[in-house]
XYZ file of C-alpha atoms in Angstrom:
626
model
C 14.262 6.453 -3.000
C 17.119 6.526 -5.423
C 18.474 9.835 -6.313
C 17.818 10.658 -10.057
C 21.613 11.172 -10.807
C 22.496 7.867 -9.389
C 20.430 5.848 -11.632
C 22.226 3.290 -13.921
C 23.130 4.732 -17.227
C 21.512 1.660 -19.028
C 18.001 3.240 -18.128
C 18.805 6.401 -20.191
C 16.753 6.326 -23.483
C 19.143 5.346 -26.334
C 21.571 3.473 -24.142
C 20.538 0.052 -23.065
C 22.509 -2.744 -21.511
C 25.043 -3.234 -24.389
C 25.923 0.495 -24.803
C 26.006 0.848 -20.981
C 28.676 -1.837 -20.773
C 30.736 -0.058 -23.421
C 30.372 3.362 -21.549
C 31.384 1.611 -18.330
C 34.519 -0.003 -19.611
C 35.650 2.686 -21.941
C 34.707 6.074 -20.278
C 33.906 5.000 -16.736
C 30.437 6.123 -17.028
C 28.106 3.941 -14.873
C 25.266 6.588 -13.804
C 23.300 9.636 -14.959
C 25.651 11.698 -12.780
C 28.774 10.250 -14.443
C 27.481 11.275 -17.902
C 26.517 14.723 -16.819
C 29.904 15.276 -15.312
C 31.682 13.969 -18.504
C 32.610 17.387 -19.970
C 33.446 18.308 -23.517
C 37.145 18.854 -24.464
C 36.420 21.530 -27.058
C 33.580 23.569 -28.701
C 32.971 24.514 -32.187
C 30.983 27.621 -33.285
C 27.754 26.549 -35.028
C 26.076 30.002 -34.967
C 26.607 30.732 -38.679
C 24.979 29.153 -41.600
C 26.634 29.434 -45.079
C 25.086 29.326 -48.465
C 26.562 26.860 -51.089
C 27.308 29.729 -53.435
C 29.794 31.391 -50.975
C 31.716 28.272 -49.923
C 35.139 27.404 -51.349
C 37.429 24.611 -50.541
C 39.644 26.940 -48.492
C 36.892 27.203 -45.748
C 37.406 25.396 -42.582
C 34.248 23.733 -41.127
C 31.043 25.093 -42.712
C 27.213 24.604 -41.851
C 24.549 24.678 -44.481
C 20.816 24.111 -44.495
C 19.086 22.525 -47.509
C 17.588 19.461 -49.091
C 18.895 16.396 -50.908
C 17.679 16.231 -54.600
C 18.827 12.605 -55.238
C 21.391 9.786 -54.404
C 23.490 7.635 -56.720
C 26.344 5.028 -56.524
C 29.704 5.575 -57.949
C 32.972 3.565 -58.318
C 33.918 0.096 -57.658
C 35.640 -1.938 -54.816
C 37.391 0.309 -52.161
C 36.431 3.376 -54.051
C 32.687 2.521 -54.051
C 30.821 5.449 -52.711
C 27.358 6.967 -52.458
C 26.817 10.575 -53.745
C 23.960 12.766 -52.616
C 23.223 16.070 -54.491
C 22.430 18.749 -51.955
C 20.945 22.191 -52.718
C 19.908 25.206 -50.784
C 18.616 27.265 -53.817
C 21.903 29.085 -54.284
C 23.898 26.233 -55.664
C 24.547 22.413 -55.654
C 27.278 20.389 -54.038
C 28.056 16.652 -53.673
C 27.825 14.903 -50.407
C 29.954 11.780 -50.389
C 29.892 8.572 -48.115
C 32.263 5.566 -48.293
C 30.708 3.649 -45.384
C 27.354 3.469 -43.577
C 25.764 3.596 -47.088
C 22.805 1.266 -46.251
C 21.883 3.505 -43.220
C 22.058 6.722 -45.391
C 19.865 5.395 -48.124
C 17.328 4.161 -45.626
C 17.286 7.121 -43.270
C 17.869 10.359 -45.407
C 14.865 11.333 -47.506
C 15.170 13.633 -50.619
C 13.090 16.889 -50.253
C 13.338 16.852 -46.405
C 15.303 19.743 -44.803
C 18.640 18.873 -43.138
C 21.522 20.608 -41.663
C 25.086 19.487 -42.706
C 28.387 20.303 -40.888
C 31.775 19.512 -42.352
C 34.976 20.564 -44.272
C 34.491 21.531 -47.958
C 36.871 19.814 -50.403
C 37.247 19.832 -54.177
C 37.248 16.693 -56.207
C 37.188 16.419 -60.114
C 36.431 20.105 -60.144
C 33.256 19.676 -58.044
C 32.668 21.054 -54.471
C 31.934 18.288 -51.961
C 31.505 17.301 -48.288
C 32.814 13.916 -47.325
C 31.056 12.134 -44.383
C 29.606 15.445 -42.910
C 27.569 15.501 -39.742
C 23.916 15.394 -40.690
C 20.896 16.440 -38.650
C 17.146 16.670 -39.244
C 16.566 20.375 -39.292
C 13.464 20.070 -37.222
C 15.104 17.923 -34.589
C 18.062 20.383 -34.327
C 15.552 23.129 -33.685
C 14.308 21.042 -30.645
C 17.754 20.797 -29.022
C 18.627 22.694 -25.820
C 21.295 25.076 -27.451
C 23.017 24.778 -30.728
C 25.306 27.816 -30.875
C 28.455 26.235 -29.663
C 28.691 22.441 -30.427
C 30.530 20.371 -27.733
C 32.907 17.641 -28.603
C 33.773 14.728 -26.266
C 36.755 12.409 -26.131
C 35.770 9.070 -27.257
C 37.540 5.692 -28.224
C 37.934 3.709 -31.268
C 35.842 0.852 -29.778
C 32.981 3.340 -29.025
C 33.295 4.718 -32.644
C 32.971 1.325 -33.930
C 29.770 0.720 -31.960
C 28.254 3.997 -33.082
C 29.117 6.185 -30.026
C 31.191 8.904 -31.469
C 31.270 12.378 -29.898
C 28.067 13.306 -31.752
C 26.085 10.274 -30.163
C 27.338 11.316 -26.642
C 26.141 14.892 -27.265
C 22.832 13.371 -28.209
C 22.719 11.236 -24.957
C 23.533 14.525 -23.144
C 20.632 16.253 -24.738
C 18.249 13.555 -23.546
C 19.523 13.599 -20.106
C 19.566 17.297 -19.716
C 15.839 17.423 -20.634
C 15.011 14.519 -18.216
C 16.951 16.270 -15.411
C 15.004 19.549 -15.389
C 13.772 20.068 -11.914
C 15.501 17.075 -10.464
C 19.018 18.394 -9.748
C 19.059 20.110 -6.370
C 21.380 23.077 -5.603
C 24.523 22.040 -3.756
C 25.900 25.233 -2.519
C 24.198 27.530 0.102
C 22.230 30.509 -1.190
C 24.450 33.089 0.580
C 27.642 31.685 -1.299
C 25.803 31.629 -4.776
C 24.626 35.161 -4.149
C 27.970 36.503 -2.838
C 29.907 35.105 -5.829
C 27.073 35.481 -8.378
C 27.250 31.865 -9.219
C 25.009 30.311 -11.827
C 22.556 27.622 -10.469
C 23.877 23.989 -10.795
C 21.348 22.812 -13.393
C 21.937 25.814 -15.499
C 25.636 25.387 -15.305
C 25.432 21.780 -16.509
C 23.104 22.853 -19.394
C 25.525 25.553 -20.408
C 28.600 23.406 -20.114
C 27.145 20.799 -22.800
C 24.917 23.178 -24.754
C 26.359 26.662 -24.394
C 24.257 29.688 -25.603
C 27.390 31.719 -26.138
C 31.038 32.076 -24.837
C 29.897 34.248 -21.927
C 27.495 31.616 -20.712
C 30.095 28.965 -21.227
C 32.535 30.918 -19.069
C 30.073 31.370 -16.287
C 29.136 27.683 -16.260
C 32.828 26.615 -16.085
C 33.356 29.102 -13.241
C 30.533 27.721 -11.202
C 31.717 24.071 -11.682
C 35.285 24.972 -10.819
C 34.272 26.938 -7.869
C 32.125 24.151 -6.391
C 34.847 21.509 -6.965
C 37.579 23.623 -5.292
C 35.105 24.710 -2.470
C 34.512 21.166 -1.383
C 38.152 20.231 -1.713
C 39.072 22.982 0.611
C 36.181 22.221 2.833
C 37.432 18.537 3.162
C 41.049 19.698 3.785
C 39.857 22.066 6.626
C 37.742 19.206 8.100
C 40.695 16.911 8.088
C 42.979 19.494 9.593
C 40.447 20.203 12.370
C 39.864 16.610 13.212
C 43.646 15.986 13.245
C 44.206 18.850 15.681
C 41.204 17.710 17.831
C 41.673 13.905 17.922
C 45.304 13.048 17.237
C 47.499 13.448 20.186
C 51.200 12.989 19.441
C 54.336 11.957 21.162
C 56.107 14.756 22.953
C 59.837 15.032 21.998
C 60.611 17.088 25.174
C 64.470 17.155 25.064
C 67.311 17.793 22.715
C 69.637 14.950 23.847
C 73.054 13.580 23.220
C 72.789 12.257 19.699
C 71.475 15.421 18.306
C 74.094 17.604 20.038
C 76.987 15.267 19.191
C 75.933 15.395 15.564
C 75.426 19.179 15.516
C 78.760 19.869 17.047
C 80.959 17.175 15.484
C 79.323 15.811 12.434
C 77.645 18.509 10.379
C 79.219 18.532 6.824
C 78.635 22.144 6.455
C 77.032 25.069 8.476
C 73.352 25.050 8.366
C 71.720 27.749 6.091
C 69.171 30.146 7.697
C 66.422 28.388 5.924
C 67.507 24.908 7.350
C 67.735 26.549 10.920
C 64.179 27.994 10.473
C 62.671 24.752 9.187
C 64.310 22.768 12.024
C 62.807 25.415 14.461
C 59.324 24.737 12.963
C 59.734 20.916 13.265
C 60.881 21.022 16.792
C 57.995 23.178 17.787
C 55.634 20.544 16.185
C 57.391 17.693 17.977
C 57.090 19.236 21.333
C 53.438 20.479 20.831
C 51.652 17.238 22.040
C 49.893 16.961 18.743
C 50.796 14.727 15.807
C 53.052 16.567 13.369
C 51.897 16.615 9.804
C 54.383 18.800 7.825
C 55.355 19.221 4.179
C 59.104 20.009 3.736
C 59.731 21.515 0.228
C 63.231 22.259 -1.102
C 64.923 22.146 -4.431
C 67.314 19.310 -5.144
C 70.542 19.763 -3.249
C 69.068 22.320 -0.762
C 69.637 20.053 2.278
C 66.362 18.304 2.913
C 67.887 15.022 3.957
C 70.216 16.656 6.545
C 67.111 18.334 8.224
C 65.170 14.910 8.036
C 68.256 13.073 9.812
C 68.411 15.795 12.448
C 64.649 15.411 13.123
C 65.199 11.623 13.324
C 68.051 12.146 16.013
C 65.469 14.101 18.047
C 63.243 11.144 17.875
C 66.021 8.803 19.038
C 67.075 11.165 21.960
C 63.392 10.893 23.099
C 63.351 6.979 23.127
C 61.590 6.540 19.740
C 62.411 4.826 16.339
C 62.303 6.644 12.997
C 61.986 5.381 9.489
C 62.395 7.059 5.959
C 60.205 5.634 3.055
C 61.335 6.431 -0.569
C 59.423 5.348 -3.782
C 62.287 3.492 -5.481
C 65.106 1.161 -4.390
C 67.603 3.595 -6.046
C 66.429 6.478 -3.977
C 66.240 4.349 -0.727
C 69.788 3.080 -1.248
C 70.787 6.818 -1.874
C 69.260 7.999 1.259
C 70.678 5.054 3.238
C 74.237 5.814 2.020
C 73.847 9.572 2.708
C 72.630 9.008 6.216
C 75.503 6.763 6.989
C 77.929 9.201 5.590
C 76.556 11.977 7.712
C 76.530 9.834 10.972
C 79.921 8.366 10.557
C 81.021 6.572 13.636
C 78.069 7.647 15.767
C 76.392 4.806 17.771
C 73.190 4.843 15.714
C 71.885 1.533 14.328
C 70.571 2.257 10.783
C 69.371 -0.506 8.220
C 68.038 -0.584 4.642
C 64.894 -2.678 3.804
C 63.814 -3.045 0.228
C 62.471 -5.740 -1.961
C 66.028 -6.923 -2.789
C 67.020 -7.378 0.829
C 68.221 -11.075 1.484
C 65.895 -13.183 3.779
C 68.593 -13.586 6.434
C 69.175 -9.780 6.697
C 65.291 -9.171 6.593
C 64.901 -11.531 9.504
C 67.526 -9.642 11.486
C 65.994 -6.347 10.677
C 62.566 -7.398 11.747
C 63.919 -8.732 15.135
C 65.971 -5.546 15.774
C 62.859 -3.401 14.973
C 60.671 -5.348 17.444
C 63.311 -5.282 20.320
C 64.054 -1.594 19.802
C 67.754 -1.829 19.036
C 67.279 -0.611 15.432
C 67.008 3.201 15.485
C 66.524 4.297 11.872
C 65.095 2.095 9.099
C 65.248 3.304 5.444
C 63.249 1.513 2.769
C 60.784 1.360 -0.015
C 57.025 0.147 0.118
C 58.636 -2.863 1.838
C 58.276 -0.864 5.089
C 54.518 -1.235 4.926
C 54.430 -5.029 4.984
C 52.529 -6.522 7.910
C 55.578 -8.420 9.027
C 57.434 -5.051 9.623
C 56.575 -4.314 13.257
C 58.292 -1.431 15.236
C 58.968 -1.355 18.920
C 58.079 2.324 19.316
C 57.871 4.287 15.997
C 57.905 8.050 16.726
C 58.757 9.639 13.260
C 57.866 8.755 9.860
C 59.502 10.496 6.892
C 58.197 10.100 3.332
C 60.095 11.333 0.355
C 58.271 12.314 -2.822
C 54.860 11.626 -1.257
C 53.019 12.052 -4.619
C 54.537 8.738 -5.700
C 52.697 6.664 -2.885
C 49.109 5.918 -2.766
C 47.122 7.344 0.154
C 46.449 3.802 1.483
C 50.209 3.021 1.389
C 51.095 6.085 3.526
C 48.319 5.421 6.058
C 49.411 1.741 6.535
C 52.783 3.178 7.504
C 51.718 5.468 10.299
C 49.208 2.828 11.578
C 52.202 0.809 12.648
C 51.608 2.232 16.191
C 48.530 2.356 18.479
C 49.359 6.144 18.777
C 50.073 7.732 15.416
C 53.825 8.794 14.857
C 54.894 12.359 13.778
C 54.841 12.621 9.904
C 57.316 14.705 7.713
C 56.678 14.579 3.994
C 59.591 15.764 1.753
C 59.478 16.782 -1.804
C 61.931 18.212 -4.206
C 59.175 19.062 -6.573
C 58.758 22.963 -6.309
C 55.171 23.639 -5.729
C 53.849 27.275 -5.734
C 52.499 28.078 -2.295
C 48.911 28.709 -3.432
C 48.914 25.379 -5.119
C 50.511 23.634 -2.135
C 47.747 25.041 0.167
C 45.153 23.322 -2.115
C 47.019 20.088 -2.678
C 48.454 19.781 0.959
C 45.989 21.816 2.987
C 45.996 19.239 5.742
C 49.793 19.725 6.020
C 51.774 22.601 7.585
C 54.283 23.710 4.941
C 58.078 24.395 5.416
C 60.294 25.589 2.621
C 64.199 25.450 2.371
C 64.861 28.297 -0.155
C 68.556 28.492 0.274
C 71.427 26.422 -0.931
C 74.498 25.311 1.217
C 77.410 27.626 0.850
C 80.113 27.042 -1.882
C 77.756 25.445 -4.320
C 77.958 26.847 -7.844
C 74.702 27.172 -9.660
C 74.307 24.924 -12.761
C 74.763 26.635 -15.990
C 71.996 25.793 -18.480
C 72.692 26.100 -22.182
C 70.400 25.658 -25.154
C 71.643 23.838 -28.164
C 69.940 22.796 -31.398
C 70.396 19.436 -33.282
C 72.413 21.125 -35.883
C 74.927 21.882 -33.051
C 75.562 18.233 -32.128
C 79.338 18.151 -33.227
C 79.955 21.254 -30.794
C 78.064 19.248 -28.087
C 80.251 16.128 -28.559
C 83.428 18.262 -28.535
C 82.408 19.830 -25.233
C 81.501 16.516 -23.591
C 84.952 15.159 -24.602
C 86.768 18.063 -22.812
C 84.624 17.336 -19.708
C 85.560 13.726 -19.866
C 89.207 14.578 -20.224
C 88.850 16.598 -16.995
C 87.654 13.430 -15.192
C 83.998 14.387 -15.231
C 81.007 12.117 -16.169
C 77.831 12.847 -18.078
C 74.143 11.913 -17.916
C 72.172 11.805 -21.253
C 68.302 11.715 -20.886
C 65.740 10.720 -23.462
C 62.081 11.445 -23.000
C 59.402 8.704 -22.548
C 57.677 9.457 -25.797
C 54.785 7.024 -25.290
C 53.151 4.531 -23.026
C 54.870 1.856 -25.092
C 58.231 0.689 -23.569
C 59.137 -0.776 -26.828
C 58.904 2.625 -28.576
C 60.795 4.325 -25.787
C 63.471 1.780 -25.993
C 63.867 2.188 -29.829
C 64.337 5.995 -29.194
C 66.762 5.219 -26.626
C 68.607 2.629 -28.498
C 69.120 4.987 -31.545
C 70.642 7.627 -29.306
C 72.848 5.101 -27.563
C 74.241 3.969 -30.877
C 74.845 7.507 -32.009
C 76.857 8.190 -28.709
C 78.948 4.918 -29.075
C 79.824 6.163 -32.648
C 80.960 9.579 -31.300
C 82.547 8.085 -28.088
C 84.058 4.802 -29.164
C 85.515 2.110 -26.846
C 87.984 1.428 -25.401
C 88.892 5.168 -24.974
C 85.310 5.850 -23.676
C 82.759 3.893 -21.763
C 78.910 4.486 -22.577
C 76.239 2.581 -21.123
C 72.441 2.822 -21.002
C 69.501 1.988 -18.680
C 65.821 1.432 -19.761
C 62.587 0.074 -18.673
C 63.149 -3.285 -20.182
C 66.112 -4.131 -17.861
C 65.751 -6.048 -14.749
C 66.184 -4.050 -11.611
C 69.305 -5.805 -10.586
C 70.818 -5.021 -14.065
C 69.863 -1.268 -13.625
C 71.174 -1.074 -10.170
C 74.478 -2.652 -11.257
C 74.913 -0.187 -14.063
C 74.159 2.751 -11.831
C 76.707 1.479 -9.297
C 79.330 1.301 -12.101
C 78.438 4.870 -13.059
C 78.586 6.068 -9.293
C 82.074 4.415 -9.029
C 83.300 6.325 -12.128
C 83.684 3.268 -14.452
C 81.172 4.656 -17.022
C 81.860 7.966 -18.772
C 78.342 8.592 -20.264
C 75.144 7.167 -18.847
C 72.114 7.181 -21.215
C 68.736 6.774 -19.851
C 65.110 7.829 -19.834
C 63.709 9.821 -16.843
C 64.292 6.937 -14.550
C 67.213 9.053 -13.179
C 64.953 12.007 -12.491
C 64.841 10.945 -8.849
C 67.529 9.206 -6.965
C 70.970 9.403 -8.663
C 73.421 11.254 -6.557
C 76.873 11.305 -8.376
C 79.000 14.370 -7.312
C 81.404 13.610 -10.170
C 78.769 13.984 -12.808
C 79.153 17.491 -14.086
C 76.981 17.494 -17.266
C 73.177 16.708 -17.865
C 72.328 16.507 -21.497
C 68.434 16.429 -22.096
C 67.575 15.117 -25.591
C 64.280 16.467 -27.135
C 64.073 18.920 -24.281
C 61.036 20.562 -25.739
C 58.932 17.320 -24.887
C 59.608 17.821 -21.061
C 57.532 19.951 -18.639
C 59.501 22.741 -17.001
C 59.281 21.243 -13.480
C 60.576 17.857 -14.914
C 63.535 19.786 -16.726
C 64.321 21.312 -13.399
C 64.368 18.079 -11.463
C 66.738 16.376 -13.977
C 68.972 19.522 -13.857
C 69.216 18.873 -10.078
C 71.028 15.572 -10.828
C 74.254 17.613 -11.402
C 75.851 20.367 -9.544
C 76.439 18.229 -6.461
C 80.122 18.524 -6.284
C 82.324 21.775 -5.996
C 83.011 21.853 -9.744
C 81.007 23.956 -12.299
C 78.185 21.842 -13.686
C 76.142 22.231 -16.882
C 72.678 21.266 -18.125
C 72.477 21.170 -21.939
C 68.926 21.363 -23.451
C 69.055 19.932 -26.916
C 66.064 20.619 -29.168
C 65.094 20.268 -32.844
C 66.109 23.341 -34.989
C 62.611 24.476 -36.018
C 61.368 25.134 -32.556
C 57.884 26.717 -32.135
C 57.783 30.073 -30.381
C 55.935 28.949 -27.345
C 58.481 25.963 -26.820
C 61.441 28.383 -27.254
C 60.020 30.522 -24.443
C 59.787 27.567 -22.159
C 63.400 26.690 -22.905
C 64.443 30.243 -22.346
C 62.904 30.169 -18.909
C 65.230 27.275 -17.928
C 68.284 29.051 -19.187
C 67.373 32.262 -17.379
C 66.661 30.963 -13.778
C 67.598 28.098 -11.367
C 64.867 29.049 -9.022
C 62.540 25.880 -8.781
C 59.506 27.931 -7.343
C 59.767 30.580 -10.209
C 59.828 27.623 -12.658
C 56.901 25.947 -11.092
C 54.748 29.134 -11.324
C 55.587 29.304 -15.045
C 54.606 25.642 -15.540
C 51.164 26.122 -13.921
């Protein structure tokens, strides 16, 4: 027998096939369950009824009970409107409609009691309500709860087809009544008793039709608790299954390649944090179980070096390693960094991306299969079926959140036996949140920076100080430094973003005219080859100022870039600002991050900017950003 909640939404009274199709496409609502779990985004207090006598145009939303006396038409053309005189025995006000006139005249009856809800306004000296919500007073009395009215996100298409928030609320009312006695409890009784949780059916009633603020808070707590409880339960199950089922390759020895690199090629002495993390990784690799570890570390903390030393352990034990990055830019950056670290060591390392030429691709595939290729760096091209390893022992994934679960799984299914997995992220995640998001992974944190690196100075400037900004940037260019300028992605429309970027680019070209200065920009409408070429020019020092959107958030490593200017900084999240700041400060010179905002900054936005100027600690910033 089909579960009540799994029934098709078209069978709910008031929906039918046509409305069901709209709900499917616009909101992803297919079943009774989907609708019940489509929660409101806000609530409006409907506990108080006002009298017409006490209402003024200054009032926000008001609710009144009364009857219509009569209806009349007024105006012509676009100003044609229906006016209803509404009274509650304390006064009279005009109710005005510009559309839906036929429905109003056919449905609303003079003398019958109704409840109106809307914003009072004054027109030609008369108090009125324009297009208020209108309910039959008797029907309203029959609703589940009416104290706090829920409002639901909807779309223009749904509104055009008479499915605004109010209509969704009406459907919820029908469903809640039908569902009584048909929604089983999903948590064990000992758990609901221990944490004093509201029964599931009651929580669903109160989330859509709260009696009061306390009941709404209890309902939210119950539903959040259940969601997190099952997430944690699933994570523990996955971790348990992994420890039971997945035997891993044993990297028993620290061999010649690791030792040679450690004694002759280390670019700087390892920090205490790097040593601690390497010890944790070595313990995993020698345990006999598959490693699944998350490596967290701020930009510039030395994660790539730890990743390379882990790959050398794999090579010393007869295995291959690969590193997968989300973009070609980042994959290129990793490849160059690894080659620079390895120097003249006899390690065969290759780069495989969507841009790799067919002849090079063929050679890489062949060397992978015969085992002569030790390390492969690449993008999602690594998960193609044609990519076959001889003996893949270690998979390193950078910025895991940018890959889908299926993509990651395909990479470590390249072997009959699963390889060890190390996931790296420069996105600081508070430990409590990391335990929730990555509970199936063990967590290592690099919380120190290599010696000699100066912290980036963060400065807040307002738009009115732009001349001062330009003067500072010219001095930095005279010192041989380069500059990033970042504009926010202001919408989902690439054209709108490009316009914003284009205006900024033109203003910088006027302030830094050629041939004395070289200003370039990269944006989403450019081909990947053009973007790559521009970035290479910048990396070689041929461009003074590079203007871009957040495409440079991950992947650009230009030690000579000493200034990061972030335009409209108030539009960015704190963690995103911190990521962008990490693009500078990679050389030995003092670097700067300049946050440019509008002059009239709201207090909450100013506090967020002040956090950035106060600290460089990514984890502290992430806690504030939660």
